[in-house]
Amino acid sequence: MTRQTRPAAAPERDRPPLRQVLALGGLSMFGPLSMDLYLPGLPELTTDLHTTEATAQLTMSLCMVGLAAGQLIAGPLSDRRGRRGPLLVGVALFAVTSLACAFAPTIEVLLALRLLGGLAGAVGIVVARAMVRDQWEGRAAARVFALLMVVSGAAPVLAPVIGSQLLRVTDWRGVFVVLAGIGLVLLGAAATLRETLPAARRRSGGARETLRALGTVARDRSFLAPASVLALGCCSMFVYIAMGSFVLQGTGYGLSPQVYGVVFAVNATGIVLAGRLSAWLVDRAGPRRLLGAAVAVAFAAALTLVAGVLLTRSVWAVLPPLFVVVAAVGMIMPNATALAMSGQGAAAGAASALLGLGQFLTGALVPPAASVGGVTPLVMAVTIAGTATAAVLAAVPVLRSRDPEPAAQPAVLAQPRTPPGTG
């Protein structure tokens, strides 16, 4: 069959429709929505299900395990079966398991459902990234990822605030009902997305081929370096989310829950603004320079945070550098993702899976390990500074390379548009 080609600078390539940006950005929110929305309801959940605090916290840990492992399954699977089918199944399963959590009779049932929900939610995260890579390359991809950051970047910070407000009118079970409703909305959004990986570009083979694809991507230095920057840069935000409530509300600075909620909202705004700034600047500076600037700014802010904790007890020595560290994630994520995915057109699903695995592993391991001796302002500041320093070191080989040049339009964009239900 003869394919109709488009000019390299087709408007659809450089300026994705708003509906597509909103849908893909929404699918990228599964992680924080799954873990953080019901976070304020954990004490009530513990009492209601007659369990311990440690066991109740396992509902978050198992969900994070599911989100990490699910990406390793869904990414390569979407390379073989296409993006749209696995996406719709995964999002639908997420909505069903979230609703089932609302009726869980025991903590054991809830733990199993949370693991399953994490596995299902991982599909949306990994496929959203792969869909972007299917359609855009280089600076155009960095701009699209930055636009997705504008939509999804606030979720990790705002979700606990939204959850606390929901608890004013419902209990922890009601929060899961709301989460199921969000899943249905995202299912509707996913249904509007067309297939981006035509059959001619799909990979063949079974489990052995999947492992081979993952191994090939993991050994690719052009992928590994920016992927490491992404994981370490985002880890600073995970440290803030995990320790911030103890430090800012506890014996550290004594903020009220209401003021703490305002701090969350302000930092979320910083992520969104940084993502929008990245989308605006990427054509002028390129994703590599923007990534270098973002990790450098985060590093400087982290050192300022440590100095502020050591030199004064004022909360105003902590809040501004925290804002900068968290906001920098809005520029680190899209540019590191675009650089890591730039050479992975043949295995975009596998590459997206490994990106997600790195993010969730660092987020799952570093904050608990750093908190073993207790959470204090200095522990939080030093941990953030440590991850920021590691991100700078990981960025050195990235900055020594060149930005990827714009590539020819992938085959999926060279074909006439097809109805949403076709591949």
GROMACS .gro file of C-alpha atoms in nm:
model
  423
    1MET     CA    1   0.000   0.000   0.000
    2THR     CA    2   0.130   0.344  -0.092
    3ARG     CA    3   0.173   0.580   0.201
    4GLN     CA    4   0.109   0.950   0.183
    5THR     CA    5   0.386   1.156   0.335
    6ARG     CA    6   0.361   1.489   0.513
    7PRO     CA    7   0.613   1.770   0.531
    8ALA     CA    8   0.866   1.730   0.811
    9ALA     CA    9   0.731   2.039   0.988
   10ALA     CA   10   0.368   1.936   0.986
   11PRO     CA   11   0.168   2.135   1.242
   12GLU     CA   12   0.027   1.816   1.394
   13ARG     CA   13   0.377   1.702   1.478
   14ASP     CA   14   0.490   2.016   1.655
   15ARG     CA   15   0.160   2.123   1.810
   16PRO     CA   16  -0.035   1.830   1.949
   17PRO     CA   17  -0.410   1.883   1.993
   18LEU     CA   18  -0.511   2.000   2.338
   19ARG     CA   19  -0.738   1.697   2.378
   20GLN     CA   20  -0.442   1.465   2.322
   21VAL     CA   21  -0.223   1.656   2.567
   22LEU     CA   22  -0.494   1.639   2.835
   23ALA     CA   23  -0.555   1.267   2.776
   24LEU     CA   24  -0.187   1.169   2.783
   25GLY     CA   25  -0.117   1.402   3.077
   26GLY     CA   26  -0.406   1.249   3.269
   27LEU     CA   27  -0.276   0.897   3.205
   28SER     CA   28   0.061   1.005   3.345
   29MET     CA   29  -0.106   1.085   3.680
   30PHE     CA   30  -0.179   0.726   3.783
   31GLY     CA   31   0.118   0.700   4.018
   32PRO     CA   32   0.045   0.992   4.250
   33LEU     CA   33  -0.330   0.941   4.227
   34SER     CA   34  -0.293   0.575   4.327
   35MET     CA   35  -0.065   0.639   4.623
   36ASP     CA   36  -0.130   0.988   4.754
   37LEU     CA   37  -0.503   1.051   4.721
   38TYR     CA   38  -0.596   0.831   5.017
   39LEU     CA   39  -0.283   0.913   5.218
   40PRO     CA   40  -0.469   1.138   5.470
   41GLY     CA   41  -0.714   0.853   5.533
   42LEU     CA   42  -0.454   0.600   5.644
   43PRO     CA   43  -0.517   0.647   6.020
   44GLU     CA   44  -0.892   0.593   5.973
   45LEU     CA   45  -0.825   0.293   5.747
   46THR     CA   46  -0.601   0.143   6.015
   47THR     CA   47  -0.872   0.166   6.277
   48ASP     CA   48  -1.155   0.051   6.051
   49LEU     CA   49  -0.977  -0.263   5.932
   50HIS     CA   50  -0.834  -0.343   6.279
   51THR     CA   51  -0.474  -0.349   6.163
   52THR     CA   52  -0.143  -0.185   6.250
   53GLU     CA   53   0.005   0.134   6.108
   54ALA     CA   54   0.289  -0.061   5.948
   55THR     CA   55   0.047  -0.297   5.773
   56ALA     CA   56  -0.170  -0.009   5.657
   57GLN     CA   57   0.137   0.157   5.505
   58LEU     CA   58   0.196  -0.163   5.309
   59THR     CA   59  -0.106  -0.067   5.099
   60MET     CA   60   0.108   0.214   4.957
   61SER     CA   61   0.423   0.002   4.927
   62LEU     CA   62   0.246  -0.275   4.737
   63CYS     CA   63   0.083  -0.023   4.507
   64MET     CA   64   0.427   0.121   4.430
   65VAL     CA   65   0.561  -0.230   4.365
   66GLY     CA   66   0.273  -0.283   4.124
   67LEU     CA   67   0.340   0.049   3.951
   68ALA     CA   68   0.705  -0.045   3.900
   69ALA     CA   69   0.656  -0.410   3.800
   70GLY     CA   70   0.353  -0.332   3.587
   71GLN     CA   71   0.557  -0.103   3.365
   72LEU     CA   72   0.805  -0.383   3.296
   73ILE     CA   73   0.513  -0.594   3.177
   74ALA     CA   74   0.303  -0.333   2.997
   75GLY     CA   75   0.585  -0.155   2.814
   76PRO     CA   76   0.720  -0.451   2.616
   77LEU     CA   77   0.365  -0.585   2.576
   78SER     CA   78   0.261  -0.262   2.405
   79ASP     CA   79   0.563  -0.295   2.173
   80ARG     CA   80   0.418  -0.628   2.057
   81ARG     CA   81   0.041  -0.572   2.070
   82GLY     CA   82   0.012  -0.199   2.006
   83ARG     CA   83  -0.059   0.081   2.252
   84ARG     CA   84  -0.436   0.121   2.251
   85GLY     CA   85  -0.553  -0.230   2.348
   86PRO     CA   86  -0.334  -0.274   2.658
   87LEU     CA   87  -0.408   0.086   2.756
   88LEU     CA   88  -0.785   0.043   2.758
   89VAL     CA   89  -0.764  -0.287   2.947
   90GLY     CA   90  -0.525  -0.143   3.206
   91VAL     CA   91  -0.726   0.172   3.275
   92ALA     CA   92  -1.052  -0.024   3.300
   93LEU     CA   93  -0.892  -0.267   3.545
   94PHE     CA   94  -0.765   0.026   3.752
   95ALA     CA   95  -1.118   0.165   3.785
   96VAL     CA   96  -1.257  -0.176   3.883
   97THR     CA   97  -0.991  -0.248   4.145
   98SER     CA   98  -1.026   0.102   4.294
   99LEU     CA   99  -1.398   0.048   4.338
  100ALA     CA  100  -1.333  -0.295   4.490
  101CYS     CA  101  -1.096  -0.133   4.742
  102ALA     CA  102  -1.389   0.071   4.872
  103PHE     CA  103  -1.562  -0.253   4.975
  104ALA     CA  104  -1.257  -0.445   5.101
  105PRO     CA  105  -1.366  -0.638   5.414
  106THR     CA  106  -1.015  -0.705   5.548
  107ILE     CA  107  -0.667  -0.559   5.522
  108GLU     CA  108  -0.549  -0.874   5.339
  109VAL     CA  109  -0.803  -0.821   5.062
  110LEU     CA  110  -0.713  -0.453   5.040
  111LEU     CA  111  -0.342  -0.535   5.009
  112ALA     CA  112  -0.410  -0.771   4.718
  113LEU     CA  113  -0.630  -0.514   4.546
  114ARG     CA  114  -0.374  -0.239   4.588
  115LEU     CA  115  -0.106  -0.452   4.423
  116LEU     CA  116  -0.342  -0.528   4.135
  117GLY     CA  117  -0.439  -0.162   4.108
  118GLY     CA  118  -0.073  -0.063   4.085
  119LEU     CA  119  -0.014  -0.315   3.808
  120ALA     CA  120  -0.313  -0.177   3.617
  121GLY     CA  121  -0.225   0.190   3.670
  122ALA     CA  122   0.127   0.127   3.541
  123VAL     CA  123  -0.016   0.065   3.195
  124GLY     CA  124  -0.137   0.423   3.162
  125ILE     CA  125   0.198   0.569   3.267
  126VAL     CA  126   0.414   0.356   3.039
  127VAL     CA  127   0.188   0.372   2.734
  128ALA     CA  128   0.150   0.751   2.756
  129ARG     CA  129   0.528   0.794   2.728
  130ALA     CA  130   0.552   0.539   2.448
  131MET     CA  131   0.274   0.712   2.252
  132VAL     CA  132   0.466   1.038   2.266
  133ARG     CA  133   0.783   0.866   2.141
  134ASP     CA  134   0.585   0.701   1.858
  135GLN     CA  135   0.485   1.041   1.726
  136TRP     CA  136   0.758   1.293   1.817
  137GLU     CA  137   1.136   1.310   1.819
  138GLY     CA  138   1.407   1.533   1.965
  139ARG     CA  139   1.302   1.885   2.061
  140ALA     CA  140   0.945   1.825   1.953
  141ALA     CA  141   0.923   1.531   2.194
  142ALA     CA  142   1.074   1.739   2.473
  143ARG     CA  143   0.811   2.007   2.414
  144VAL     CA  144   0.526   1.753   2.422
  145PHE     CA  145   0.660   1.592   2.741
  146ALA     CA  146   0.679   1.939   2.895
  147LEU     CA  147   0.316   2.004   2.805
  148LEU     CA  148   0.221   1.675   2.968
  149MET     CA  149   0.414   1.791   3.273
  150VAL     CA  150   0.188   2.096   3.291
  151VAL     CA  151  -0.112   1.862   3.317
  152SER     CA  152   0.031   1.588   3.538
  153GLY     CA  153   0.310   1.757   3.731
  154ALA     CA  154   0.092   1.892   4.009
  155ALA     CA  155  -0.061   1.555   4.091
  156PRO     CA  156   0.211   1.421   4.326
  157VAL     CA  157   0.184   1.731   4.542
  158LEU     CA  158  -0.186   1.811   4.519
  159ALA     CA  159  -0.323   1.458   4.566
  160PRO     CA  160  -0.282   1.451   4.948
  161VAL     CA  161  -0.446   1.794   4.972
  162ILE     CA  162  -0.743   1.680   4.763
  163GLY     CA  163  -0.767   1.362   4.969
  164SER     CA  164  -0.778   1.558   5.294
  165GLN     CA  165  -1.063   1.770   5.160
  166LEU     CA  166  -1.255   1.460   5.052
  167LEU     CA  167  -1.231   1.328   5.408
  168ARG     CA  168  -1.440   1.625   5.518
  169VAL     CA  169  -1.741   1.472   5.340
  170THR     CA  170  -1.660   1.100   5.326
  171ASP     CA  171  -1.435   0.830   5.475
  172TRP     CA  172  -1.139   0.642   5.326
  173ARG     CA  173  -1.375   0.410   5.140
  174GLY     CA  174  -1.536   0.710   4.974
  175VAL     CA  175  -1.194   0.827   4.857
  176PHE     CA  176  -1.152   0.500   4.668
  177VAL     CA  177  -1.494   0.548   4.510
  178VAL     CA  178  -1.373   0.887   4.386
  179LEU     CA  179  -1.054   0.722   4.262
  180ALA     CA  180  -1.265   0.472   4.067
  181GLY     CA  181  -1.459   0.762   3.917
  182ILE     CA  182  -1.134   0.926   3.810
  183GLY     CA  183  -1.037   0.595   3.652
  184LEU     CA  184  -1.358   0.597   3.446
  185VAL     CA  185  -1.289   0.953   3.331
  186LEU     CA  186  -0.938   0.851   3.225
  187LEU     CA  187  -1.082   0.547   3.048
  188GLY     CA  188  -1.300   0.781   2.844
  189ALA     CA  189  -0.995   0.996   2.768
  190ALA     CA  190  -0.793   0.689   2.663
  191ALA     CA  191  -1.073   0.584   2.429
  192THR     CA  192  -1.026   0.908   2.232
  193LEU     CA  193  -0.662   0.825   2.153
  194ARG     CA  194  -0.588   0.651   1.826
  195GLU     CA  195  -0.335   0.372   1.786
  196THR     CA  196   0.016   0.511   1.742
  197LEU     CA  197   0.206   0.187   1.672
  198PRO     CA  198   0.093   0.025   1.345
  199ALA     CA  199   0.129  -0.350   1.300
  200ALA     CA  200   0.429  -0.312   1.068
  201ARG     CA  201   0.634  -0.153   1.348
  202ARG     CA  202   0.546  -0.394   1.628
  203ARG     CA  203   0.796  -0.637   1.777
  204SER     CA  204   0.747  -1.011   1.764
  205GLY     CA  205   0.842  -1.281   2.012
  206GLY     CA  206   0.754  -1.383   2.365
  207ALA     CA  207   0.911  -1.353   2.708
  208ARG     CA  208   1.265  -1.414   2.583
  209GLU     CA  209   1.236  -1.136   2.327
  210THR     CA  210   1.092  -0.908   2.596
  211LEU     CA  211   1.390  -0.967   2.823
  212ARG     CA  212   1.624  -0.914   2.531
  213ALA     CA  213   1.460  -0.581   2.448
  214LEU     CA  214   1.481  -0.464   2.810
  215GLY     CA  215   1.845  -0.569   2.830
  216THR     CA  216   1.933  -0.390   2.507
  217VAL     CA  217   1.777  -0.066   2.627
  218ALA     CA  218   1.936  -0.093   2.972
  219ARG     CA  219   2.283  -0.127   2.816
  220ASP     CA  220   2.238   0.175   2.591
  221ARG     CA  221   2.442   0.460   2.742
  222SER     CA  222   2.244   0.720   2.549
  223PHE     CA  223   1.939   0.594   2.743
  224LEU     CA  224   2.098   0.512   3.076
  225ALA     CA  225   2.255   0.852   3.146
  226PRO     CA  226   1.940   1.069   3.107
  227ALA     CA  227   1.731   0.795   3.273
  228SER     CA  228   1.958   0.817   3.578
  229VAL     CA  229   1.921   1.196   3.586
  230LEU     CA  230   1.543   1.154   3.569
  231ALA     CA  231   1.532   0.903   3.856
  232LEU     CA  232   1.766   1.103   4.082
  233GLY     CA  233   1.609   1.440   3.998
  234CYS     CA  234   1.261   1.314   4.075
  235CYS     CA  235   1.384   1.143   4.392
  236SER     CA  236   1.431   1.486   4.552
  237MET     CA  237   1.059   1.544   4.511
  238PHE     CA  238   0.976   1.201   4.655
  239VAL     CA  239   1.193   1.282   4.958
  240TYR     CA  240   1.003   1.608   5.005
  241ILE     CA  241   0.665   1.433   4.978
  242ALA     CA  242   0.766   1.153   5.218
  243MET     CA  243   0.929   1.373   5.484
  244GLY     CA  244   0.774   1.716   5.435
  245SER     CA  245   0.467   1.661   5.650
  246PHE     CA  246   0.678   1.542   5.946
  247VAL     CA  247   0.928   1.826   5.913
  248LEU     CA  248   0.699   2.118   5.835
  249GLN     CA  249   0.408   2.020   6.062
  250GLY     CA  250   0.595   1.841   6.337
  251THR     CA  251   0.859   1.951   6.580
  252GLY     CA  252   1.061   2.102   6.298
  253TYR     CA  253   0.852   2.408   6.213
  254GLY     CA  254   0.501   2.350   6.351
  255LEU     CA  255   0.291   2.458   6.051
  256SER     CA  256  -0.081   2.396   6.080
  257PRO     CA  257  -0.243   2.147   5.839
  258GLN     CA  258  -0.408   2.437   5.657
  259VAL     CA  259  -0.081   2.624   5.604
  260TYR     CA  260   0.086   2.298   5.507
  261GLY     CA  261  -0.181   2.253   5.239
  262VAL     CA  262  -0.102   2.599   5.103
  263VAL     CA  263   0.267   2.505   5.084
  264PHE     CA  264   0.174   2.194   4.885
  265ALA     CA  265  -0.034   2.402   4.645
  266VAL     CA  266   0.240   2.661   4.592
  267ASN     CA  267   0.498   2.392   4.517
  268ALA     CA  268   0.258   2.224   4.276
  269THR     CA  269   0.223   2.554   4.095
  270GLY     CA  270   0.601   2.568   4.066
  271ILE     CA  271   0.607   2.230   3.887
  272VAL     CA  272   0.340   2.342   3.642
  273LEU     CA  273   0.511   2.674   3.570
  274ALA     CA  274   0.849   2.506   3.518
  275GLY     CA  275   0.692   2.259   3.278
  276ARG     CA  276   0.532   2.540   3.080
  277LEU     CA  277   0.859   2.732   3.074
  278SER     CA  278   1.038   2.423   2.945
  279ALA     CA  279   0.787   2.385   2.660
  280TRP     CA  280   0.845   2.749   2.567
  281LEU     CA  281   1.227   2.739   2.583
  282VAL     CA  282   1.305   2.400   2.431
  283ASP     CA  283   1.312   2.524   2.071
  284ARG     CA  284   1.558   2.797   2.168
  285ALA     CA  285   1.788   2.607   2.404
  286GLY     CA  286   1.728   2.237   2.336
  287PRO     CA  287   1.644   1.965   2.589
  288ARG     CA  288   2.006   1.902   2.685
  289ARG     CA  289   2.079   2.257   2.794
  290LEU     CA  290   1.748   2.284   2.976
  291LEU     CA  291   1.818   1.962   3.163
  292GLY     CA  292   2.162   2.087   3.265
  293ALA     CA  293   2.020   2.417   3.384
  294ALA     CA  294   1.745   2.243   3.582
  295VAL     CA  295   1.976   2.003   3.770
  296ALA     CA  296   2.220   2.288   3.843
  297VAL     CA  297   1.944   2.507   3.984
  298ALA     CA  298   1.808   2.218   4.193
  299PHE     CA  299   2.159   2.147   4.324
  300ALA     CA  300   2.214   2.510   4.425
  301ALA     CA  301   1.872   2.522   4.594
  302ALA     CA  302   1.946   2.198   4.782
  303LEU     CA  303   2.271   2.340   4.918
  304THR     CA  304   2.083   2.654   5.020
  305LEU     CA  305   1.831   2.434   5.198
  306VAL     CA  306   2.103   2.260   5.399
  307ALA     CA  307   2.258   2.595   5.492
  308GLY     CA  308   1.920   2.733   5.596
  309VAL     CA  309   1.851   2.437   5.823
  310LEU     CA  310   2.194   2.461   5.985
  311LEU     CA  311   2.201   2.838   6.033
  312THR     CA  312   1.849   2.926   6.142
  313ARG     CA  313   1.524   2.783   6.278
  314SER     CA  314   1.310   3.003   6.054
  315VAL     CA  315   1.075   2.821   5.819
  316TRP     CA  316   1.145   3.092   5.561
  317ALA     CA  317   1.496   2.953   5.526
  318VAL     CA  318   1.338   2.625   5.414
  319LEU     CA  319   1.033   2.709   5.203
  320PRO     CA  320   1.197   2.904   4.914
  321PRO     CA  321   1.472   2.647   4.838
  322LEU     CA  322   1.217   2.365   4.874
  323PHE     CA  323   0.999   2.542   4.616
  324VAL     CA  324   1.292   2.564   4.372
  325VAL     CA  325   1.392   2.198   4.421
  326VAL     CA  326   1.038   2.074   4.362
  327ALA     CA  327   0.970   2.314   4.073
  328ALA     CA  328   1.289   2.203   3.896
  329VAL     CA  329   1.130   1.860   3.852
  330GLY     CA  330   0.891   2.026   3.606
  331MET     CA  331   1.191   2.092   3.379
  332ILE     CA  332   1.395   1.781   3.459
  333MET     CA  333   1.123   1.528   3.378
  334PRO     CA  334   1.027   1.628   3.022
  335ASN     CA  335   1.380   1.691   2.898
  336ALA     CA  336   1.539   1.384   3.058
  337THR     CA  337   1.252   1.172   2.929
  338ALA     CA  338   1.284   1.308   2.575
  339LEU     CA  339   1.662   1.250   2.571
  340ALA     CA  340   1.631   0.898   2.711
  341MET     CA  341   1.358   0.802   2.463
  342SER     CA  342   1.515   0.971   2.159
  343GLY     CA  343   1.703   0.666   2.032
  344GLN     CA  344   1.447   0.405   2.136
  345GLY     CA  345   1.194   0.415   1.854
  346ALA     CA  346   1.211   0.039   1.801
  347ALA     CA  347   1.152  -0.036   2.171
  348ALA     CA  348   0.969   0.268   2.306
  349GLY     CA  349   0.754   0.057   2.537
  350ALA     CA  350   1.053  -0.119   2.693
  351ALA     CA  351   1.238   0.212   2.733
  352SER     CA  352   0.935   0.374   2.892
  353ALA     CA  353   0.906   0.079   3.131
  354LEU     CA  354   1.266   0.114   3.248
  355LEU     CA  355   1.223   0.490   3.296
  356GLY     CA  356   0.926   0.429   3.521
  357LEU     CA  357   1.103   0.152   3.709
  358GLY     CA  358   1.395   0.382   3.788
  359GLN     CA  359   1.169   0.658   3.915
  360PHE     CA  360   0.962   0.436   4.141
  361LEU     CA  361   1.256   0.237   4.275
  362THR     CA  362   1.444   0.546   4.388
  363GLY     CA  363   1.124   0.695   4.525
  364ALA     CA  364   1.045   0.375   4.713
  365LEU     CA  365   1.391   0.306   4.852
  366VAL     CA  366   1.566   0.635   4.929
  367PRO     CA  367   1.316   0.811   5.162
  368PRO     CA  368   1.259   0.509   5.392
  369ALA     CA  369   1.631   0.433   5.405
  370ALA     CA  370   1.713   0.792   5.496
  371SER     CA  371   1.440   0.795   5.763
  372VAL     CA  372   1.563   0.494   5.957
  373GLY     CA  373   1.707   0.711   6.235
  374GLY     CA  374   1.408   0.947   6.239
  375VAL     CA  375   1.290   1.241   6.028
  376THR     CA  376   1.435   1.582   6.108
  377PRO     CA  377   1.481   1.899   5.902
  378LEU     CA  378   1.850   1.819   5.861
  379VAL     CA  379   1.782   1.461   5.748
  380MET     CA  380   1.539   1.586   5.482
  381ALA     CA  381   1.775   1.862   5.365
  382VAL     CA  382   2.082   1.638   5.347
  383THR     CA  383   1.890   1.365   5.164
  384ILE     CA  384   1.760   1.613   4.908
  385ALA     CA  385   2.109   1.755   4.867
  386GLY     CA  386   2.249   1.406   4.820
  387THR     CA  387   2.004   1.316   4.544
  388ALA     CA  388   2.057   1.655   4.376
  389THR     CA  389   2.433   1.602   4.384
  390ALA     CA  390   2.396   1.256   4.232
  391ALA     CA  391   2.173   1.403   3.959
  392VAL     CA  392   2.441   1.658   3.871
  393LEU     CA  393   2.706   1.386   3.846
  394ALA     CA  394   2.477   1.170   3.631
  395ALA     CA  395   2.410   1.469   3.405
  396VAL     CA  396   2.778   1.517   3.312
  397PRO     CA  397   2.786   1.256   3.031
  398VAL     CA  398   2.448   1.382   2.908
  399LEU     CA  399   2.573   1.739   2.878
  400ARG     CA  400   2.883   1.627   2.687
  401SER     CA  401   2.666   1.485   2.410
  402ARG     CA  402   2.468   1.670   2.147
  403ASP     CA  403   2.095   1.724   2.124
  404PRO     CA  404   1.925   1.481   1.888
  405GLU     CA  405   1.845   1.630   1.553
  406PRO     CA  406   1.480   1.629   1.443
  407ALA     CA  407   1.407   1.296   1.280
  408ALA     CA  408   1.177   1.210   0.995
  409GLN     CA  409   0.814   1.166   1.081
  410PRO     CA  410   0.742   0.811   1.205
  411ALA     CA  411   0.529   0.587   0.991
  412VAL     CA  412   0.220   0.634   1.207
  413LEU     CA  413   0.207   1.003   1.121
  414ALA     CA  414   0.270   0.930   0.754
  415GLN     CA  415  -0.061   0.749   0.720
  416PRO     CA  416  -0.407   0.895   0.676
  417ARG     CA  417  -0.595   0.925   1.002
  418THR     CA  418  -0.800   0.624   1.099
  419PRO     CA  419  -1.102   0.591   1.327
  420PRO     CA  420  -1.014   0.560   1.698
  421GLY     CA  421  -1.094   0.191   1.712
  422THR     CA  422  -0.856   0.081   1.440
  423GLY     CA  423  -0.483   0.015   1.450
   0.00000   0.00000   0.00000
